[in-house]
PDB file of C-alpha atoms in Angstrom:
ATOM      1  CA  UNK A 268      39.227  80.419 112.967  1.00  0.00           C
ATOM      2  CA  UNK A 269      42.419  82.132 111.595  1.00  0.00           C
ATOM      3  CA  UNK A 270      40.853  85.315 112.109  1.00  0.00           C
ATOM      4  CA  UNK A 271      40.582  84.362 115.950  1.00  0.00           C
ATOM      5  CA  UNK A 272      44.224  83.453 115.998  1.00  0.00           C
ATOM      6  CA  UNK A 273      45.429  86.632 114.509  1.00  0.00           C
ATOM      7  CA  UNK A 274      43.030  88.472 117.016  1.00  0.00           C
ATOM      8  CA  UNK A 275      44.178  86.615 119.896  1.00  0.00           C
ATOM      9  CA  UNK A 276      48.318  87.427 119.024  1.00  0.00           C
ATOM     10  CA  UNK A 277      47.459  91.122 118.560  1.00  0.00           C
ATOM     11  CA  UNK A 278      45.888  91.110 122.095  1.00  0.00           C
ATOM     12  CA  UNK A 279      48.575  89.880 123.857  1.00  0.00           C
ATOM     13  CA  UNK A 280      50.988  92.557 125.657  1.00  0.00           C
ATOM     14  CA  UNK A 281      54.449  93.050 124.136  1.00  0.00           C
ATOM     15  CA  UNK A 282      57.253  92.423 126.557  1.00  0.00           C
ATOM     16  CA  UNK A 283      59.401  95.544 127.286  1.00  0.00           C
ATOM     17  CA  UNK A 284      63.248  94.792 126.350  1.00  0.00           C
ATOM     18  CA  UNK A 285      65.536  94.058 129.552  1.00  0.00           C
ATOM     19  CA  UNK A 286      67.201  97.615 130.923  1.00  0.00           C
ATOM     20  CA  UNK A 287      70.762  96.046 129.719  1.00  0.00           C
ATOM     21  CA  UNK A 288      69.307  96.213 125.903  1.00  0.00           C
ATOM     22  CA  UNK A 289      68.112  99.723 125.845  1.00  0.00           C
ATOM     23  CA  UNK A 290      69.995 102.407 123.637  1.00  0.00           C
ATOM     24  CA  UNK A 291      72.257 104.316 126.112  1.00  0.00           C
ATOM     25  CA  UNK A 292      71.972 108.235 126.046  1.00  0.00           C
ATOM     26  CA  UNK A 293      74.628 110.879 126.865  1.00  0.00           C
ATOM     27  CA  UNK A 294      73.406 111.315 130.515  1.00  0.00           C
ATOM     28  CA  UNK A 295      74.019 107.623 130.906  1.00  0.00           C
ATOM     29  CA  UNK A 296      77.473 107.727 129.692  1.00  0.00           C
ATOM     30  CA  UNK A 297      78.383 110.905 131.634  1.00  0.00           C
ATOM     31  CA  UNK A 298      77.370 108.950 134.857  1.00  0.00           C
ATOM     32  CA  UNK A 299      80.069 105.959 133.606  1.00  0.00           C
ATOM     33  CA  UNK A 300      82.613 108.563 132.776  1.00  0.00           C
ATOM     34  CA  UNK A 301      82.102 110.163 136.472  1.00  0.00           C
ATOM     35  CA  UNK A 302      82.654 106.628 137.805  1.00  0.00           C
ATOM     36  CA  UNK A 303      86.000 105.968 135.809  1.00  0.00           C
ATOM     37  CA  UNK A 304      87.229 109.324 136.311  1.00  0.00           C
ATOM     38  CA  UNK A 305      86.910 108.909 140.039  1.00  0.00           C
ATOM     39  CA  UNK A 306      88.405 105.447 139.991  1.00  0.00           C
ATOM     40  CA  UNK A 307      91.447 107.219 138.238  1.00  0.00           C
ATOM     41  CA  UNK A 308      91.754 109.604 140.922  1.00  0.00           C
ATOM     42  CA  UNK A 309      91.721 106.884 143.471  1.00  0.00           C
ATOM     43  CA  UNK A 310      94.438 104.910 141.791  1.00  0.00           C
ATOM     44  CA  UNK A 311      92.155 102.099 140.883  1.00  0.00           C
ATOM     45  CA  UNK A 312      93.093 102.459 137.121  1.00  0.00           C
ATOM     46  CA  UNK A 313      95.943 103.392 135.342  1.00  0.00           C
ATOM     47  CA  UNK A 314      96.116 106.197 132.805  1.00  0.00           C
ATOM     48  CA  UNK A 315      96.058 103.769 130.106  1.00  0.00           C
ATOM     49  CA  UNK A 316      92.819 101.690 131.424  1.00  0.00           C
ATOM     50  CA  UNK A 317      91.236 105.067 131.896  1.00  0.00           C
ATOM     51  CA  UNK A 318      91.636 106.256 128.724  1.00  0.00           C
ATOM     52  CA  UNK A 319      90.825 102.758 127.045  1.00  0.00           C
ATOM     53  CA  UNK A 320      87.544 102.487 129.045  1.00  0.00           C
ATOM     54  CA  UNK A 321      86.468 105.972 128.417  1.00  0.00           C
ATOM     55  CA  UNK A 322      87.177 105.342 124.538  1.00  0.00           C
ATOM     56  CA  UNK A 323      84.611 102.150 124.938  1.00  0.00           C
ATOM     57  CA  UNK A 324      82.014 104.278 126.717  1.00  0.00           C
ATOM     58  CA  UNK A 325      82.099 106.689 124.133  1.00  0.00           C
ATOM     59  CA  UNK A 326      81.215 103.968 121.241  1.00  0.00           C
ATOM     60  CA  UNK A 327      78.913 101.547 123.707  1.00  0.00           C
ATOM     61  CA  UNK A 328      75.486 101.608 122.000  1.00  0.00           C
ATOM     62  CA  UNK A 329      73.308  99.945 125.084  1.00  0.00           C
ATOM     63  CA  UNK A 330      73.386 100.305 128.850  1.00  0.00           C
ATOM     64  CA  UNK A 331      74.393  96.961 129.360  1.00  0.00           C
ATOM     65  CA  UNK A 332      77.436  97.712 127.243  1.00  0.00           C
ATOM     66  CA  UNK A 333      78.166 100.538 129.632  1.00  0.00           C
ATOM     67  CA  UNK A 334      77.990  98.608 132.880  1.00  0.00           C
ATOM     68  CA  UNK A 335      80.824  96.430 131.755  1.00  0.00           C
ATOM     69  CA  UNK A 336      83.465  99.148 131.958  1.00  0.00           C
ATOM     70  CA  UNK A 337      82.456  99.689 135.869  1.00  0.00           C
ATOM     71  CA  UNK A 338      81.521  96.248 137.230  1.00  0.00           C
ATOM     72  CA  UNK A 339      84.788  95.798 138.825  1.00  0.00           C
ATOM     73  CA  UNK A 340      84.816  98.908 140.244  1.00  0.00           C
ATOM     74  CA  UNK A 341      83.629  99.288 144.063  1.00  0.00           C
ATOM     75  CA  UNK A 342      81.699 102.510 143.004  1.00  0.00           C
ATOM     76  CA  UNK A 343      79.362 100.671 140.651  1.00  0.00           C
ATOM     77  CA  UNK A 344      78.127  98.264 143.441  1.00  0.00           C
ATOM     78  CA  UNK A 345      77.852 101.262 146.116  1.00  0.00           C
ATOM     79  CA  UNK A 346      75.453 102.718 143.548  1.00  0.00           C
ATOM     80  CA  UNK A 347      73.549  99.607 142.175  1.00  0.00           C
ATOM     81  CA  UNK A 348      70.498 101.296 144.135  1.00  0.00           C
ATOM     82  CA  UNK A 349      70.705 104.070 141.629  1.00  0.00           C
ATOM     83  CA  UNK A 350      70.660 102.622 138.213  1.00  0.00           C
ATOM     84  CA  UNK A 351      73.459 103.715 135.796  1.00  0.00           C
ATOM     85  CA  UNK A 352      70.855 104.777 133.529  1.00  0.00           C
ATOM     86  CA  UNK A 353      69.148 107.621 135.440  1.00  0.00           C
ATOM     87  CA  UNK A 354      70.262 110.951 133.796  1.00  0.00           C
ATOM     88  CA  UNK A 355      72.794 113.146 135.709  1.00  0.00           C
ATOM     89  CA  UNK A 356      70.646 116.208 136.805  1.00  0.00           C
ATOM     90  CA  UNK A 357      71.345 119.862 135.668  1.00  0.00           C
ATOM     91  CA  UNK A 358      74.903 119.878 133.863  1.00  0.00           C
ATOM     92  CA  UNK A 359      76.130 119.425 130.320  1.00  0.00           C
ATOM     93  CA  UNK A 360      77.349 115.871 129.355  1.00  0.00           C
ATOM     94  CA  UNK A 361      81.115 114.937 129.285  1.00  0.00           C
ATOM     95  CA  UNK A 362      80.571 112.318 126.708  1.00  0.00           C
ATOM     96  CA  UNK A 363      83.691 113.426 124.119  1.00  0.00           C
ATOM     97  CA  UNK A 364      82.093 113.962 120.572  1.00  0.00           C
ATOM     98  CA  UNK A 365      83.776 111.914 117.313  1.00  0.00           C
ATOM     99  CA  UNK A 366      84.000 115.412 115.350  1.00  0.00           C
ATOM    100  CA  UNK A 367      86.238 117.903 117.118  1.00  0.00           C
ATOM    101  CA  UNK A 368      84.728 120.917 118.646  1.00  0.00           C
ATOM    102  CA  UNK A 369      87.529 123.096 117.192  1.00  0.00           C
ATOM    103  CA  UNK A 370      90.628 122.461 114.611  1.00  0.00           C
ATOM    104  CA  UNK A 371      93.614 124.599 115.296  1.00  0.00           C
ATOM    105  CA  UNK A 372      95.884 124.053 112.372  1.00  0.00           C
ATOM    106  CA  UNK A 373      99.243 125.335 111.151  1.00  0.00           C
ATOM    107  CA  UNK A 374     101.097 124.701 107.970  1.00  0.00           C
ATOM    108  CA  UNK A 375     104.622 126.293 107.642  1.00  0.00           C
ATOM    109  CA  UNK A 376     102.654 128.812 110.027  1.00  0.00           C
ATOM    110  CA  UNK A 377     101.530 129.290 113.447  1.00  0.00           C
ATOM    111  CA  UNK A 378      98.389 129.143 115.065  1.00  0.00           C
ATOM    112  CA  UNK A 379      97.306 130.225 118.573  1.00  0.00           C
ATOM    113  CA  UNK A 380      94.456 129.757 121.013  1.00  0.00           C
ATOM    114  CA  UNK A 381      94.656 131.847 124.047  1.00  0.00           C
ATOM    115  CA  UNK A 382      93.105 134.296 126.231  1.00  0.00           C
ATOM    116  CA  UNK A 383      89.351 134.238 127.211  1.00  0.00           C
ATOM    117  CA  UNK A 384      87.847 131.695 124.988  1.00  0.00           C
ATOM    118  CA  UNK A 385      85.331 128.433 125.515  1.00  0.00           C
ATOM    119  CA  UNK A 386      87.357 125.193 125.589  1.00  0.00           C
ATOM    120  CA  UNK A 387      85.203 122.450 123.579  1.00  0.00           C
ATOM    121  CA  UNK A 388      85.145 118.630 124.454  1.00  0.00           C
ATOM    122  CA  UNK A 389      87.243 117.578 121.848  1.00  0.00           C
ATOM    123  CA  UNK A 390      90.045 119.873 120.145  1.00  0.00           C
ATOM    124  CA  UNK A 391      92.248 118.650 117.471  1.00  0.00           C
ATOM    125  CA  UNK A 392      95.585 120.411 116.686  1.00  0.00           C
ATOM    126  CA  UNK A 393      97.950 119.972 113.580  1.00  0.00           C
ATOM    127  CA  UNK A 394     101.295 121.417 113.111  1.00  0.00           C
ATOM    128  CA  UNK A 395     103.112 120.673 109.930  1.00  0.00           C
ATOM    129  CA  UNK A 396     106.290 122.732 109.527  1.00  0.00           C
ATOM    130  CA  UNK A 397     104.237 124.989 112.075  1.00  0.00           C
ATOM    131  CA  UNK A 398     103.812 125.793 115.155  1.00  0.00           C
ATOM    132  CA  UNK A 399     100.258 125.528 117.398  1.00  0.00           C
ATOM    133  CA  UNK A 400     100.091 126.691 120.795  1.00  0.00           C
ATOM    134  CA  UNK A 401      96.718 126.046 122.962  1.00  0.00           C
ATOM    135  CA  UNK A 402      96.733 128.047 126.196  1.00  0.00           C
ATOM    136  CA  UNK A 403      94.118 126.957 128.322  1.00  0.00           C
ATOM    137  CA  UNK A 404      95.287 129.089 131.395  1.00  0.00           C
ATOM    138  CA  UNK A 405      92.475 131.663 131.177  1.00  0.00           C
ATOM    139  CA  UNK A 406      89.888 129.579 129.022  1.00  0.00           C
ATOM    140  CA  UNK A 407      86.521 129.007 130.214  1.00  0.00           C
ATOM    141  CA  UNK A 408      85.972 125.311 130.927  1.00  0.00           C
ATOM    142  CA  UNK A 409      82.060 124.310 130.798  1.00  0.00           C
ATOM    143  CA  UNK A 410      82.990 120.559 130.655  1.00  0.00           C
ATOM    144  CA  UNK A 411      84.879 118.213 132.993  1.00  0.00           C
ATOM    145  CA  UNK A 412      86.732 116.358 130.596  1.00  0.00           C
ATOM    146  CA  UNK A 413      88.514 118.136 127.387  1.00  0.00           C
ATOM    147  CA  UNK A 414      90.524 116.003 124.846  1.00  0.00           C
ATOM    148  CA  UNK A 415      93.358 117.637 122.774  1.00  0.00           C
ATOM    149  CA  UNK A 416      94.435 115.402 119.395  1.00  0.00           C
ATOM    150  CA  UNK A 417      97.617 116.461 118.834  1.00  0.00           C
ATOM    151  CA  UNK A 418      99.745 115.558 115.548  1.00  0.00           C
ATOM    152  CA  UNK A 419     103.051 117.099 115.070  1.00  0.00           C
ATOM    153  CA  UNK A 420     105.019 116.596 111.831  1.00  0.00           C
ATOM    154  CA  UNK A 421     108.292 118.599 111.630  1.00  0.00           C
ATOM    155  CA  UNK A 422     106.130 121.300 113.790  1.00  0.00           C
ATOM    156  CA  UNK A 423     105.439 122.461 117.217  1.00  0.00           C
ATOM    157  CA  UNK A 424     102.399 121.675 119.550  1.00  0.00           C
ATOM    158  CA  UNK A 425     102.067 123.427 122.994  1.00  0.00           C
ATOM    159  CA  UNK A 426      99.685 122.910 125.285  1.00  0.00           C
ATOM    160  CA  UNK A 427      99.398 125.197 128.708  1.00  0.00           C
ATOM    161  CA  UNK A 428      96.723 124.442 131.345  1.00  0.00           C
ATOM    162  CA  UNK A 429      96.015 125.891 134.819  1.00  0.00           C
ATOM    163  CA  UNK A 430      97.486 124.620 137.434  1.00  0.00           C
ATOM    164  CA  UNK A 431      94.587 123.293 139.491  1.00  0.00           C
ATOM    165  CA  UNK A 432      93.144 120.945 136.710  1.00  0.00           C
ATOM    166  CA  UNK A 433      94.326 117.768 136.100  1.00  0.00           C
ATOM    167  CA  UNK A 434      96.333 116.824 133.232  1.00  0.00           C
ATOM    168  CA  UNK A 435      96.935 113.593 131.279  1.00  0.00           C
ATOM    169  CA  UNK A 436      99.387 112.360 128.475  1.00  0.00           C
ATOM    170  CA  UNK A 437      99.066 109.339 125.586  1.00  0.00           C
ATOM    171  CA  UNK A 438     101.141 109.131 122.700  1.00  0.00           C
ATOM    172  CA  UNK A 439     104.706 109.015 121.446  1.00  0.00           C
ATOM    173  CA  UNK A 440     107.319 110.271 119.117  1.00  0.00           C
ATOM    174  CA  UNK A 441     108.934 109.069 115.974  1.00  0.00           C
ATOM    175  CA  UNK A 442     112.218 111.005 116.242  1.00  0.00           C
ATOM    176  CA  UNK A 443     110.493 113.402 118.182  1.00  0.00           C
ATOM    177  CA  UNK A 444     109.568 114.407 121.353  1.00  0.00           C
ATOM    178  CA  UNK A 445     106.437 113.786 123.177  1.00  0.00           C
ATOM    179  CA  UNK A 446     106.356 114.930 126.728  1.00  0.00           C
ATOM    180  CA  UNK A 447     103.090 115.814 128.796  1.00  0.00           C
ATOM    181  CA  UNK A 448     103.589 116.411 132.519  1.00  0.00           C
ATOM    182  CA  UNK A 449     100.870 114.445 134.620  1.00  0.00           C
ATOM    183  CA  UNK A 450      99.169 116.849 136.830  1.00  0.00           C
ATOM    184  CA  UNK A 451      96.646 115.488 139.659  1.00  0.00           C
ATOM    185  CA  UNK A 452      94.466 118.446 141.100  1.00  0.00           C
ATOM    186  CA  UNK A 453      93.240 118.459 144.842  1.00  0.00           C
ATOM    187  CA  UNK A 454      89.814 118.718 143.673  1.00  0.00           C
ATOM    188  CA  UNK A 455      88.122 115.594 142.230  1.00  0.00           C
ATOM    189  CA  UNK A 456      85.620 117.698 140.330  1.00  0.00           C
ATOM    190  CA  UNK A 457      88.080 120.126 138.619  1.00  0.00           C
ATOM    191  CA  UNK A 458      88.521 119.382 135.003  1.00  0.00           C
ATOM    192  CA  UNK A 459      90.665 116.833 133.376  1.00  0.00           C
ATOM    193  CA  UNK A 460      92.358 117.404 130.258  1.00  0.00           C
ATOM    194  CA  UNK A 461      93.826 114.802 128.073  1.00  0.00           C
ATOM    195  CA  UNK A 462      96.737 115.343 125.572  1.00  0.00           C
ATOM    196  CA  UNK A 463      96.491 112.373 123.306  1.00  0.00           C
ATOM    197  CA  UNK A 464      99.012 112.729 119.969  1.00  0.00           C
ATOM    198  CA  UNK A 465     102.256 111.656 117.729  1.00  0.00           C
ATOM    199  CA  UNK A 466     104.988 113.633 116.827  1.00  0.00           C
ATOM    200  CA  UNK A 467     107.056 112.517 113.780  1.00  0.00           C
ATOM    201  CA  UNK A 468     110.369 114.608 113.822  1.00  0.00           C
ATOM    202  CA  UNK A 469     108.195 117.270 115.744  1.00  0.00           C
ATOM    203  CA  UNK A 470     107.389 118.085 119.254  1.00  0.00           C
ATOM    204  CA  UNK A 471     104.463 117.684 121.433  1.00  0.00           C
ATOM    205  CA  UNK A 472     104.666 119.365 125.072  1.00  0.00           C
ATOM    206  CA  UNK A 473     101.784 119.622 127.623  1.00  0.00           C
ATOM    207  CA  UNK A 474     102.468 121.772 131.006  1.00  0.00           C
ATOM    208  CA  UNK A 475     100.770 123.759 133.887  1.00  0.00           C
ATOM    209  CA  UNK A 476     101.249 127.376 133.410  1.00  0.00           C
ATOM    210  CA  UNK A 477     102.236 128.685 137.167  1.00  0.00           C
ATOM    211  CA  UNK A 478     100.101 131.215 138.719  1.00  0.00           C
ATOM    212  CA  UNK A 479      97.022 130.314 136.578  1.00  0.00           C
ATOM    213  CA  UNK A 480      93.919 128.942 138.112  1.00  0.00           C
ATOM    214  CA  UNK A 481      90.740 128.133 136.697  1.00  0.00           C
ATOM    215  CA  UNK A 482      87.478 129.296 138.300  1.00  0.00           C
ATOM    216  CA  UNK A 483      84.920 126.784 139.528  1.00  0.00           C
ATOM    217  CA  UNK A 484      83.202 125.368 136.734  1.00  0.00           C
ATOM    218  CA  UNK A 485      80.693 123.757 138.339  1.00  0.00           C
ATOM    219  CA  UNK A 486      79.434 126.856 139.919  1.00  0.00           C
ATOM    220  CA  UNK A 487      79.608 128.602 136.404  1.00  0.00           C
ATOM    221  CA  UNK A 488      77.695 125.687 134.814  1.00  0.00           C
ATOM    222  CA  UNK A 489      74.962 125.528 137.523  1.00  0.00           C
ATOM    223  CA  UNK A 490      74.459 129.198 136.873  1.00  0.00           C
ATOM    224  CA  UNK A 491      73.981 128.959 133.318  1.00  0.00           C
ATOM    225  CA  UNK A 492      71.789 125.790 133.651  1.00  0.00           C
ATOM    226  CA  UNK A 493      69.705 127.897 135.977  1.00  0.00           C
ATOM    227  CA  UNK A 494      69.521 131.279 133.983  1.00  0.00           C
ATOM    228  CA  UNK A 495      68.465 129.143 130.818  1.00  0.00           C
ATOM    229  CA  UNK A 496      65.812 127.257 132.856  1.00  0.00           C
ATOM    230  CA  UNK A 497      64.386 130.718 134.080  1.00  0.00           C
ATOM    231  CA  UNK A 498      64.387 131.960 130.299  1.00  0.00           C
ATOM    232  CA  UNK A 499      62.467 128.607 129.605  1.00  0.00           C
ATOM    233  CA  UNK A 500      59.910 129.063 132.072  1.00  0.00           C
ATOM    234  CA  UNK A 501      59.648 132.760 131.531  1.00  0.00           C
ATOM    235  CA  UNK A 502      58.382 132.040 127.979  1.00  0.00           C
TER     236      UNK A 502
END
């Protein structure tokens, strides 16, 4: 009799968990980040609200947790027919990693990132009795969002961006100066550079570099993806 009970229990099909309880992927976070970016460009969210929600998206574990950050936005309901957990096709994720892609450190010295270089999604800059220059005017943007975390202690951090990207700043100073010029690109698909930092008896600045324009990153990324797919198919 006990054997029959156990056998019957094993034969019962297991119920799949609700979609909201499924673990979120980078592609799903990427889609939510796109909706939040559009809401910021439309003026539905302030810069502080956008930054707070993006941070929440990065820490979200499930699809249901992601939906919380867009449920009061029209775009979320317009896209109801296409679930938020559908992967975004053919482009790198915009999810900001916890660890930096690049550290720029100047302690009683100077450090520079400029020229033709690949900008990661997260860059940490530390200036302690030193000077850091991060010049993105000729950088290769492979992602739509770049976060620069800057800390200045008796030092100076300067960030320069092309004129046709969007620039946002969140931070402050303790007997120091934190000044980031807000810049809104006319292109909704242009990269967005966020400068987040604190200046303690120091200086942090973010400004566009006049006359410098970044190329169309989406075309470049698409070409890169197409090339990777061709190499994969040729194997």
